[in-house]
Structures are given as structure tokens and as C-alpha cells.
Short mmCIF file of C-alpha atoms in Angstrom, two decimals:
data_model
loop_
_atom_site.label_atom_id
_atom_site.label_comp_id
_atom_site.label_asym_id
_atom_site.label_seq_id
_atom_site.Cartn_x
_atom_site.Cartn_y
_atom_site.Cartn_z
CA MET A 1 33.48 79.21 105.64
CA THR A 2 30.92 80.94 108.21
CA THR A 3 27.93 78.73 109.01
CA GLY A 4 25.70 81.43 110.42
CA ARG A 5 23.68 81.45 113.73
CA GLY A 6 21.98 78.45 115.24
CA TRP A 7 24.56 76.18 113.56
CA TRP A 8 25.72 74.74 117.04
CA LEU A 9 22.09 74.06 117.74
CA LEU A 10 21.91 72.08 114.80
CA LEU A 11 24.99 70.09 115.88
CA PHE A 12 23.18 68.93 119.00
CA VAL A 13 19.59 68.43 117.95
CA ARG A 14 18.54 64.82 117.47
CA SER A 15 16.88 64.25 114.03
CA ASN A 16 13.97 61.75 113.61
CA CYS A 17 16.56 59.25 112.74
CA GLY A 18 18.48 59.84 116.12
CA ASN A 19 21.55 61.41 114.47
CA PHE A 20 23.11 64.45 116.09
CA PHE A 21 24.79 66.09 113.16
CA MET A 22 22.37 67.48 110.63
CA LYS A 23 23.35 69.00 107.35
CA THR A 24 20.97 71.68 107.32
CA ARG A 25 22.91 75.01 108.21
CA GLY A 26 21.98 78.51 108.74
CA ALA A 27 18.68 78.20 110.21
CA PRO A 28 17.67 80.69 112.87
CA ALA A 29 17.62 79.42 116.49
CA SER A 30 14.24 80.86 116.89
CA ASP A 31 12.74 78.64 114.26
CA LEU A 32 13.68 75.46 116.17
CA LYS A 33 12.17 73.87 119.37
CA PRO A 34 14.79 71.10 120.05
CA PRO A 35 14.86 69.07 123.34
CA LEU A 36 17.80 69.81 125.55
CA PRO A 37 20.87 67.85 124.61
CA LEU A 38 21.59 64.80 126.69
CA HIS A 39 25.05 65.72 127.54
CA PRO A 40 25.83 69.35 128.08
CA LEU A 41 29.01 71.28 128.40
CA VAL A 42 31.37 70.05 130.89
CA PHE A 43 34.01 72.49 132.28
CA VAL A 44 37.42 71.43 133.21
CA SER A 45 39.18 74.79 133.64
CA ASP A 46 38.02 77.74 135.75
CA SER A 47 40.43 80.11 133.96
CA GLY A 48 39.26 82.41 131.23
CA PRO A 49 35.99 84.15 130.47
CA VAL A 50 32.82 82.66 131.53
CA PHE A 51 30.16 81.33 129.14
CA ASP A 52 27.37 78.73 129.32
CA PHE A 53 25.87 76.01 127.06
CA GLU A 54 23.24 78.30 125.80
CA ASP A 55 25.75 80.73 124.68
CA LEU A 56 27.53 78.16 122.74
CA LEU A 57 24.16 77.08 121.05
CA ARG A 58 23.45 80.78 119.82
CA ALA A 59 26.88 81.29 118.56
CA SER A 60 27.82 81.37 114.86
CA ALA A 61 30.93 79.27 113.63
CA LYS A 62 33.54 79.21 111.16
CA VAL A 63 35.41 76.15 109.88
CA LEU A 64 39.16 76.62 110.61
CA GLY A 65 40.31 73.43 109.10
CA ASN A 66 40.36 69.69 108.99
CA GLY A 67 43.27 67.86 110.86
CA THR A 68 44.33 64.41 112.14
CA PHE A 69 41.70 64.15 114.75
CA GLY A 70 38.75 66.00 113.17
CA ARG A 71 37.31 69.39 112.00
CA THR A 72 38.03 72.58 114.08
CA TYR A 73 35.62 75.62 114.28
CA LYS A 74 35.97 79.17 115.59
CA SER A 75 32.74 79.86 117.54
CA ASP A 76 31.94 83.62 118.12
CA MET A 77 29.47 84.02 120.90
CA ASP A 78 26.99 87.07 121.53
CA ASN A 79 28.75 88.00 124.40
CA GLY A 80 31.99 88.72 122.81
CA ILE A 81 33.66 85.39 123.71
CA THR A 82 35.50 83.25 121.03
CA VAL A 83 36.59 79.72 121.55
CA VAL A 84 37.89 77.00 119.31
CA VAL A 85 35.89 73.90 119.22
CA LYS A 86 37.46 70.62 117.86
CA GLU A 87 34.94 68.07 116.65
CA LEU A 88 36.62 64.57 117.15
CA LYS A 89 36.37 61.88 114.65
CA LEU A 90 37.23 58.14 114.96
CA VAL A 91 36.81 58.22 118.61
CA SER A 92 34.97 55.31 120.17
CA LEU A 93 35.67 55.50 123.83
CA SER A 94 33.05 54.97 126.41
CA GLU A 95 31.94 58.23 128.43
CA ALA A 96 33.99 56.94 131.43
CA GLU A 97 36.92 56.49 129.05
CA PHE A 98 36.52 59.69 127.59
CA LYS A 99 36.15 61.48 131.00
CA ARG A 100 39.50 59.76 132.20
CA HIS A 101 41.29 61.22 128.98
CA MET A 102 39.95 64.67 129.57
CA GLU A 103 40.97 64.69 133.28
CA LEU A 104 44.46 63.69 132.11
CA VAL A 105 44.49 66.69 129.78
CA GLN A 106 43.16 68.91 132.27
CA ASN A 107 45.83 68.00 134.90
CA ILE A 108 48.83 68.66 132.65
CA ARG A 109 49.07 72.35 132.68
CA HIS A 110 51.77 74.56 131.47
CA GLU A 111 51.92 78.09 130.11
CA ASN A 112 53.33 76.60 126.70
CA ILE A 113 50.52 74.02 126.46
CA VAL A 114 47.08 75.20 124.96
CA GLU A 115 44.51 74.71 127.97
CA LEU A 116 41.39 72.62 127.59
CA ARG A 117 38.51 74.76 128.68
CA ALA A 118 35.51 72.27 128.40
CA TYR A 119 34.15 69.15 126.58
CA ILE A 120 30.83 67.63 125.30
CA TYR A 121 30.36 63.99 125.17
CA SER A 122 27.63 62.16 123.34
CA LYS A 123 27.25 58.69 121.81
CA ASP A 124 27.75 60.35 118.22
CA LYS A 125 29.52 63.59 119.01
CA LYS A 126 32.72 64.46 121.03
CA LEU A 127 33.78 67.99 121.27
CA MET A 128 36.70 69.70 122.92
CA LEU A 129 36.59 73.43 123.57
CA TYR A 130 39.70 75.76 123.89
CA ASP A 131 40.56 79.45 124.00
CA HIS A 132 41.02 81.14 120.76
CA TYR A 133 44.55 82.53 119.68
CA ASN A 134 43.84 85.28 117.42
CA LYS A 135 47.15 85.24 115.84
CA GLY A 136 46.57 81.78 114.08
CA SER A 137 48.83 78.81 113.94
CA VAL A 138 52.61 78.95 113.21
CA SER A 139 51.75 77.11 109.91
CA SER A 140 49.36 79.85 108.71
CA LEU A 141 51.98 82.58 109.87
CA LEU A 142 54.79 80.78 108.08
CA HIS A 143 52.85 79.91 104.93
CA GLY A 144 49.74 82.21 104.72
CA ARG A 145 46.21 81.62 104.90
CA THR A 146 44.06 81.19 101.86
CA GLY A 147 43.86 84.55 100.29
CA LYS A 148 46.28 86.21 102.73
CA LYS A 149 49.92 87.06 102.63
CA ARG A 150 52.49 85.38 104.94
CA ALA A 151 53.29 87.10 108.01
CA ASN A 152 56.40 89.03 108.89
CA LEU A 153 58.16 86.63 111.33
CA ASP A 154 61.53 88.05 112.69
CA TRP A 155 64.19 85.92 114.17
CA GLU A 156 63.35 86.92 117.76
CA THR A 157 59.81 85.63 117.14
CA ARG A 158 60.97 82.38 115.71
CA LYS A 159 63.26 81.86 118.63
CA ARG A 160 60.45 82.38 120.86
CA ILE A 161 58.23 80.12 119.09
CA ALA A 162 61.10 77.43 119.18
CA LEU A 163 61.63 78.03 122.80
CA GLY A 164 58.12 78.02 124.06
CA VAL A 165 57.35 74.72 122.00
CA ALA A 166 60.43 73.18 123.52
CA ARG A 167 59.15 74.12 127.18
CA GLY A 168 55.74 72.61 126.50
CA ILE A 169 57.01 69.34 125.02
CA ALA A 170 59.75 68.93 127.71
CA HIS A 171 56.92 69.45 130.61
CA ILE A 172 54.71 66.75 128.93
CA HIS A 173 57.71 64.34 128.94
CA THR A 174 58.36 64.75 132.62
CA GLN A 175 54.70 64.02 133.78
CA ARG A 176 53.43 60.75 134.96
CA GLY A 177 56.74 59.20 135.52
CA ALA A 178 58.04 60.48 132.28
CA MET A 179 55.61 58.36 130.21
CA LEU A 180 53.50 60.68 128.51
CA VAL A 181 54.00 61.74 124.83
CA HIS A 182 52.30 64.29 122.50
CA GLY A 183 52.42 62.28 119.33
CA ASN A 184 51.40 64.95 116.91
CA ILE A 185 53.83 68.03 117.05
CA LYS A 186 53.62 70.11 113.84
CA ALA A 187 53.42 73.83 112.92
CA SER A 188 49.33 73.55 112.51
CA ASN A 189 49.20 72.73 115.99
CA ILE A 190 51.35 75.41 117.47
CA PHE A 191 49.91 78.87 118.28
CA LEU A 192 51.55 82.29 119.67
CA ASP A 193 50.58 83.60 123.20
CA SER A 194 50.46 87.49 123.92
CA GLN A 195 54.40 87.45 124.09
CA GLN A 196 54.98 85.50 120.80
CA TYR A 197 55.95 82.34 122.52
CA GLY A 198 54.88 79.00 121.06
CA CYS A 199 52.11 76.84 122.86
CA VAL A 200 51.32 73.36 121.83
CA SER A 201 47.78 72.25 121.31
CA ASP A 202 46.18 68.85 120.68
CA PHE A 203 47.84 67.20 123.68
CA GLY A 204 46.23 64.01 124.82
CA LEU A 205 44.35 63.38 121.57
CA THR A 206 46.70 60.70 120.06
CA ASN A 207 45.85 58.20 122.76
CA MET A 208 42.31 58.35 122.07
CA ILE A 209 42.43 57.17 118.41
CA SER A 210 43.06 53.71 117.11
CA LYS A 211 46.50 53.48 115.79
CA THR A 212 45.03 52.06 112.38
CA PHE A 213 43.27 55.42 111.79
CA ILE A 214 46.31 57.79 112.59
CA GLU A 215 47.55 59.26 109.17
CA THR A 216 51.28 59.74 109.13
CA THR A 217 52.80 62.64 107.43
CA GLN A 218 56.37 64.00 106.78
CA TYR A 219 56.45 65.38 110.30
CA HIS A 220 56.39 61.94 111.71
CA ALA A 221 59.52 59.95 112.64
CA PRO A 222 60.30 56.84 110.42
CA GLU A 223 59.38 54.35 113.14
CA VAL A 224 55.93 55.92 113.38
CA LYS A 225 55.34 55.66 109.58
CA ASN A 226 56.18 51.80 109.88
CA THR A 227 54.55 50.99 113.25
CA GLN A 228 52.32 54.12 114.14
CA ASN A 229 53.90 53.61 117.65
CA VAL A 230 54.66 57.34 119.03
CA SER A 231 57.17 57.91 121.75
CA GLN A 232 59.14 60.68 123.34
CA ALA A 233 61.84 60.04 120.84
CA SER A 234 59.14 60.66 118.02
CA ASP A 235 58.16 63.90 119.76
CA VAL A 236 61.73 65.00 119.58
CA TYR A 237 61.69 64.09 115.74
CA ASN A 238 58.60 66.18 115.19
CA TYR A 239 60.15 69.08 116.92
CA GLY A 240 63.27 68.95 114.78
CA MET A 241 61.09 69.00 111.79
CA LEU A 242 59.31 72.20 113.32
CA LEU A 243 62.82 73.74 113.68
CA LEU A 244 63.73 73.09 110.26
CA GLU A 245 60.48 74.69 109.18
CA LEU A 246 61.02 77.73 111.17
CA LEU A 247 64.49 78.19 109.73
CA THR A 248 63.64 77.44 105.97
CA ARG A 249 59.97 78.71 105.76
CA LYS A 250 59.24 75.63 103.81
CA SER A 251 56.41 73.17 104.54
CA PRO A 252 57.31 69.40 104.95
CA LYS A 253 53.99 68.59 103.27
CA PRO A 254 55.08 68.64 99.60
CA PHE A 255 58.59 67.07 100.01
CA ASP A 256 61.09 65.75 102.51
CA ILE A 257 62.51 68.90 103.88
CA PHE A 258 65.28 66.93 105.99
CA MET A 259 66.68 65.40 102.75
CA TRP A 260 66.67 68.86 101.27
CA VAL A 261 68.45 70.44 104.20
CA ASP A 262 70.91 67.72 104.39
CA SER A 263 71.96 67.66 100.82
CA ILE A 264 72.63 71.48 100.84
CA LYS A 265 74.36 71.06 104.13
CA HIS A 266 76.75 68.40 102.80
CA ARG A 267 77.55 70.66 99.83
CA GLY A 268 78.90 73.27 102.22
CA CYS A 269 76.11 75.90 101.47
CA THR A 270 74.58 76.06 104.65
CA ALA A 271 73.37 79.63 103.98
CA LYS A 272 71.21 78.41 100.98
CA VAL A 273 68.97 76.72 103.71
CA PHE A 274 67.58 79.64 105.43
CA ASP A 275 64.57 81.79 104.68
CA VAL A 276 65.79 84.60 102.68
CA ASP A 277 63.97 86.95 105.12
CA LEU A 278 66.44 85.79 107.97
CA LEU A 279 69.54 86.34 105.83
CA LYS A 280 68.84 90.15 105.67
CA ASN A 281 70.51 90.24 109.11
CA PRO A 282 73.92 88.68 108.92
CA ALA A 283 74.48 89.11 112.63
CA ILE A 284 72.09 86.20 113.53
CA GLU A 285 73.77 83.73 111.13
CA ASP A 286 75.54 81.84 113.98
CA GLN A 287 72.40 81.44 116.04
CA MET A 288 70.58 79.99 113.03
CA VAL A 289 73.38 77.67 112.28
CA LYS A 290 73.28 76.40 115.93
CA MET A 291 69.40 76.05 115.62
CA LEU A 292 69.89 74.10 112.36
CA GLN A 293 72.37 71.85 114.00
CA ILE A 294 69.79 71.24 116.81
CA GLY A 295 67.17 70.36 114.27
CA ILE A 296 69.29 68.00 112.52
CA MET A 297 70.26 65.90 115.46
CA CYS A 298 66.50 65.86 116.49
CA VAL A 299 65.62 64.20 112.96
CA ALA A 300 68.30 61.43 113.26
CA ARG A 301 66.84 58.32 111.61
CA ALA A 302 67.46 56.15 114.80
CA PRO A 303 65.31 57.05 117.76
CA ASP A 304 68.21 56.24 120.36
CA LYS A 305 70.36 58.74 118.53
CA ARG A 306 68.13 61.64 119.01
CA PRO A 307 68.59 63.95 121.97
CA LYS A 308 66.42 64.20 125.01
CA MET A 309 63.70 67.08 124.85
CA SER A 310 65.24 68.35 128.19
CA ALA A 311 68.82 68.56 126.67
CA VAL A 312 67.28 70.09 123.42
CA LEU A 313 65.39 72.79 125.70
CA LYS A 314 68.61 73.67 127.57
CA THR A 315 70.39 74.44 124.19
CA ILE A 316 67.64 76.54 122.87
CA GLU A 317 67.38 78.49 126.04
CA ASP A 318 71.24 79.13 125.80
CA ILE A 319 70.78 80.37 122.24
CA SER A 320 67.59 82.49 123.14
CA LYS A 321 69.67 84.25 125.79
CA MET A 322 72.40 85.13 123.53
CA ASN A 323 73.17 88.76 122.17
CA ILE A 324 73.16 88.70 118.43
CA TRP A 325 77.12 89.46 118.57
CA GLU A 326 77.72 86.64 121.16
CA LYS A 327 78.90 83.28 120.29
CA PRO A 328 78.14 80.45 122.44
CA GLU A 329 81.06 78.64 124.20
CA LEU A 330 79.41 75.26 124.43
CA PHE A 331 76.95 73.71 121.94
CA PHE A 332 77.33 69.97 121.91
CA ASP A 333 77.08 69.60 125.79
CA ASP A 334 74.40 67.36 126.94
CA LEU A 335 73.33 66.55 123.36
CA ASN A 336 73.77 63.29 121.42
CA CYS A 337 75.79 64.27 118.29
CA GLY A 338 74.91 60.98 116.65
CA PHE A 339 77.74 59.06 118.44
CA GLU A 340 79.50 59.47 121.88
CA LEU A 341 83.33 59.51 122.46
CA GLU A 342 82.98 56.18 124.01
CA ASP A 343 81.49 54.68 120.84
CA LEU A 344 84.83 55.06 119.26
CA LEU A 345 86.32 52.30 121.31
CA LYS A 346 83.75 49.97 120.22
CA SER A 347 83.64 47.87 116.91
CA SER A 348 81.97 50.46 114.91
CA ALA A 349 85.17 52.55 114.90
CA MET A 350 88.47 51.86 113.22
CA LEU A 351 91.78 53.62 114.05
CA LEU A 352 93.17 55.46 110.96
CA GLY A 353 96.27 56.87 112.70
CA ARG A 354 97.78 59.09 115.22
CA GLY A 355 99.29 62.64 114.42
CA THR A 356 100.67 65.85 115.73
CA PHE A 357 97.23 67.22 116.78
CA GLY A 358 95.42 63.89 117.88
CA THR A 359 94.14 60.46 116.98
CA SER A 360 91.82 59.83 113.89
CA TYR A 361 89.02 57.12 113.59
CA LYS A 362 86.79 55.86 110.86
CA VAL A 363 83.24 55.85 112.43
CA THR A 364 80.15 54.65 110.70
CA SER A 365 77.33 57.20 111.70
CA TYR A 366 73.95 56.24 110.22
CA ASP A 367 74.25 56.07 106.31
CA ASP A 368 77.65 57.31 105.85
CA ASP A 369 81.31 56.92 107.02
CA VAL A 370 82.98 59.93 108.78
CA VAL A 371 86.44 60.64 110.11
CA VAL A 372 86.51 61.82 113.84
CA LYS A 373 89.71 63.44 114.92
CA ILE A 374 90.07 63.64 118.69
CA MET A 375 92.27 66.48 119.55
CA LYS A 376 95.03 66.76 122.30
CA LEU A 377 95.52 70.54 122.65
CA PRO A 378 96.19 70.83 126.45
CA ASN A 379 97.57 74.34 126.09
CA PHE A 380 94.71 76.03 124.34
CA ALA A 381 92.16 78.03 126.45
CA HIS A 382 88.60 76.69 125.84
CA LYS A 383 87.16 79.91 124.43
CA GLU A 384 90.16 80.36 122.06
CA LEU A 385 89.87 77.05 120.92
CA TRP A 386 86.13 77.53 120.15
CA GLN A 387 86.95 80.50 118.26
CA ARG A 388 89.56 78.91 116.08
CA ILE A 389 87.22 75.92 115.32
CA GLU A 390 84.33 78.29 114.19
CA LEU A 391 86.88 80.20 111.83
CA ILE A 392 87.67 76.83 110.37
CA ARG A 393 83.91 75.90 110.08
CA LYS A 394 83.41 78.89 107.80
CA LEU A 395 85.95 78.12 105.55
CA SER A 396 84.56 76.94 102.19
CA HIS A 397 86.57 76.01 99.18
CA GLU A 398 86.36 72.89 96.85
CA ASN A 399 90.00 72.08 97.66
CA ILE A 400 89.65 72.47 101.34
CA VAL A 401 88.03 69.37 103.25
CA LYS A 402 84.91 70.72 104.93
CA LEU A 403 84.50 70.60 108.63
CA LYS A 404 81.37 68.56 109.17
CA ASP A 405 80.70 68.80 112.88
CA TYR A 406 82.60 69.33 115.92
CA SER A 407 82.47 68.99 119.85
CA CYS A 408 84.30 71.73 121.91
CA SER A 409 83.39 70.89 125.74
CA LYS A 410 85.80 71.39 128.34
CA ASN A 411 86.28 67.74 128.64
CA GLU A 412 86.56 66.65 125.11
CA GLN A 413 87.21 68.23 121.77
CA PHE A 414 87.00 66.33 118.48
CA LEU A 415 86.45 67.25 114.85
CA VAL A 416 84.17 65.39 112.19
CA TYR A 417 84.75 65.20 108.59
CA ASP A 418 83.53 63.18 105.68
CA TYR A 419 85.48 59.92 104.97
CA ASP A 420 87.29 59.75 101.68
CA LYS A 421 87.60 56.01 100.64
CA LEU A 422 90.67 56.57 98.66
CA GLY A 423 92.70 57.79 101.68
CA SER A 424 95.49 60.26 102.13
CA ILE A 425 98.14 60.90 99.51
CA SER A 426 100.58 59.38 101.87
CA ARG A 427 98.67 56.08 101.93
CA LEU A 428 98.25 56.15 98.17
CA LEU A 429 102.06 56.68 97.64
CA TYR A 430 103.45 54.54 100.30
CA ARG A 431 101.05 51.84 101.10
CA PRO A 432 102.30 48.06 100.59
CA HIS A 433 102.36 46.75 97.26
CA GLY A 434 99.18 44.65 96.35
CA THR A 435 96.91 46.47 98.75
#
């Protein structure tokens, strides 16, 4: 919806009742003789094209959408400059507190974090101004805008989106003594730069709004839905949801995308998870499977079982560097696979038996039990072992036990299968009478 010229002027003019936001729209600026606003534009960045407060007042505006933190507008100025203006709601900070938040946002700079250009503070209105990304959000590219078709997003672009976002989040997590979080990572807050890398917007907004007003969505981690406390672990969960959305081209909004992906994965039909447009190129399947595994690890139900963003970034970078015909030698290095080998020695693990190729344990992992086989294969070259396990992983038949996961680092190798409560045929035939 385009509101016409003079609209920004109406946003700042005091009415006789003392309100800043007037419902009248479209009146020409020349018909109005307002007093100057009490709180003009405050620039926090010297990059980008130059404009002033008068340019903004004369600009036309178009509503882009309503989000968690307020309504967002696209503002087109007479001098050809376009900015995005976010009108914040539910923010009740003093001017000094608001300024401190703006300084924090200003100081966290990175090429994959959308930069704050300026802000306006008044008692009734708080606005934040950003550069406009003309390609739109990742959400609109994946799912289409109203009246428009979905964009053609190839695998290379989706990898760049995932990599850029991972870099942005990882940078946030290292700042201020590794105490900062984003709190609202989702596809509608991700934009593409000129090289198609994902850039994270809305950083710093979560801390300005009372927890009681935060609306949780399918993007949010289970603990956030219960307590509304965001953390770096919940950022990782959000990122995992974004990866699943990039891979499947399904929005988490209408249903639980993770439960859907997990159900298909457990049936051994991993290919059915992916967007059909991606499946047209079979050469990229291995990369997509690796990305899917990262996404699933990121959305682990328990926060302490999710990998650190730095580890996720390293793995995404490794995948991004791969030639489509190249297979990675390491995947689970530095990532938390739901449990560590040392966990097998704790009470949650039960020894099942020792065999020719290694020792098997029953391990409780989240909601189900799995069998973990720690292998002893000293004579295998690491790359050869990885290639053989990949071959096993791709086998799919109703009478062959499906390989669920694996670790193939140089220091440890183990396979993960679903646990069958009935046990082996040997156990059924020869178990002691009465057991």
C-alpha cells in the first residue's frame, strides 16, 4: 500500500490532541504548516547516500509489512534515495535508554549484519532507518510476495544465504564478552547483498521490548515458547529452522517443519524433504544432505545439545568451498551430534555387546533410543572409511537396518542406528529361559 507524498510529515506532526501519528493520509505537504518536530533525525552511520530530515518528510512511503517489533515501510525520496523505516511498537524506553540501545546496535558492524543508518526518538514514536535491499527478504524470495511468483533460487544462492547468515550470527555471538544474542532470526529478517549473501536485520530489537509482548512463532526454540528467554542457543535453533526452510522451501508458519522433516528422515526418504527445484541437479544431493544434518542438529530440543554457532559456521564454510563432485572428509568434527562419545560411559548408555567390528551401546538420545557402534578399524585409511560409510548410508531397503547417523573423524568412528526393543535373532533364540 502506497500512502503518497506528505505521509511522513503526518507521522511527525502534533495534532491538537498531542498525538504524533494521524490517520489522515495522502495530503500534499504544501497544504500543511506544521511546527518542526521536537526530535529530528539522528544519524549513527556515515556510510551510504546522504539525505536529511526534510528529504524524509517529503518522501512517499509504502507499507512492506507488520512484524514482531512493528510496521515496516519503504520510503522513496525525491533525490532518488530509498530507505526502510521501522516504526517500533511496544517500546517504552526513556530517550537515554533508547540512545544506549542505538549505540550498541551501531557498534556491532559486520558485512552480513544490516547496518542501522539513523533513528528518530519521541515520546510516542520510535523509528529506525536502514538501507533498502531491493531483492526483498529471503521469505519473499522463497515463498513469493502477494501477487508475485516465487523467485528462482538455485543451490549456490541458498548456500550463500546460509553462509552469510551464519557469519552474521557468529559475529554477534562473539561481541561484548560473548553475551549478545539476536533473538529473532527468521527468513523475513534476512536480506541479500549484491553478491547474494544473506544479511541479518533487526539486531538489537529484542532487548528493547518487554518479554510479555514477544510473540513466539514456529521459528522459536521450545524454551523460548515456555519462558520467552532468548539465548545464543535459541539463535542456533532459529538458524536451524532457516536452513530447513532453505532446503525444503516450506514455511514453518502453517505447521511444524522440523517434525515433518524428522518423520520423513526416519522413514529413510531423505530426498523427499528437499525442494523439487533443487532435486533437478543430483550432483548437489550430498551437500544438501550435509546441510540438512546441520539443520537437524541445530533444532535439537535441549539447548545444551545444539552446536555453537562458531562450529556451525565452520561446517557451512566447508560445504560452501566444496566442488559439487567433491565429498567432505569430515562432517561431525567440532559439532555436537546429540551426544559425545564420553557420554557412552555414563549412566545413560548400556553395553549391548562386543563384536568383530567394535562395541555396541544402547544410548538414550532425546525422545528415542539408539544403538551406537564404536568401531575398531585401525587398518582403514580415513578417506576410504568415509567413502564406505557413505555407501552404506545410501542403501535403502525395508529389510536392511538403516544407518541413522555416523561420525567419521580421524580420532573416532561410530555408527548410529535405531534401537529395536526385540533385540537380535541370537538374543531371541538363546536368551536364558524366563527372561
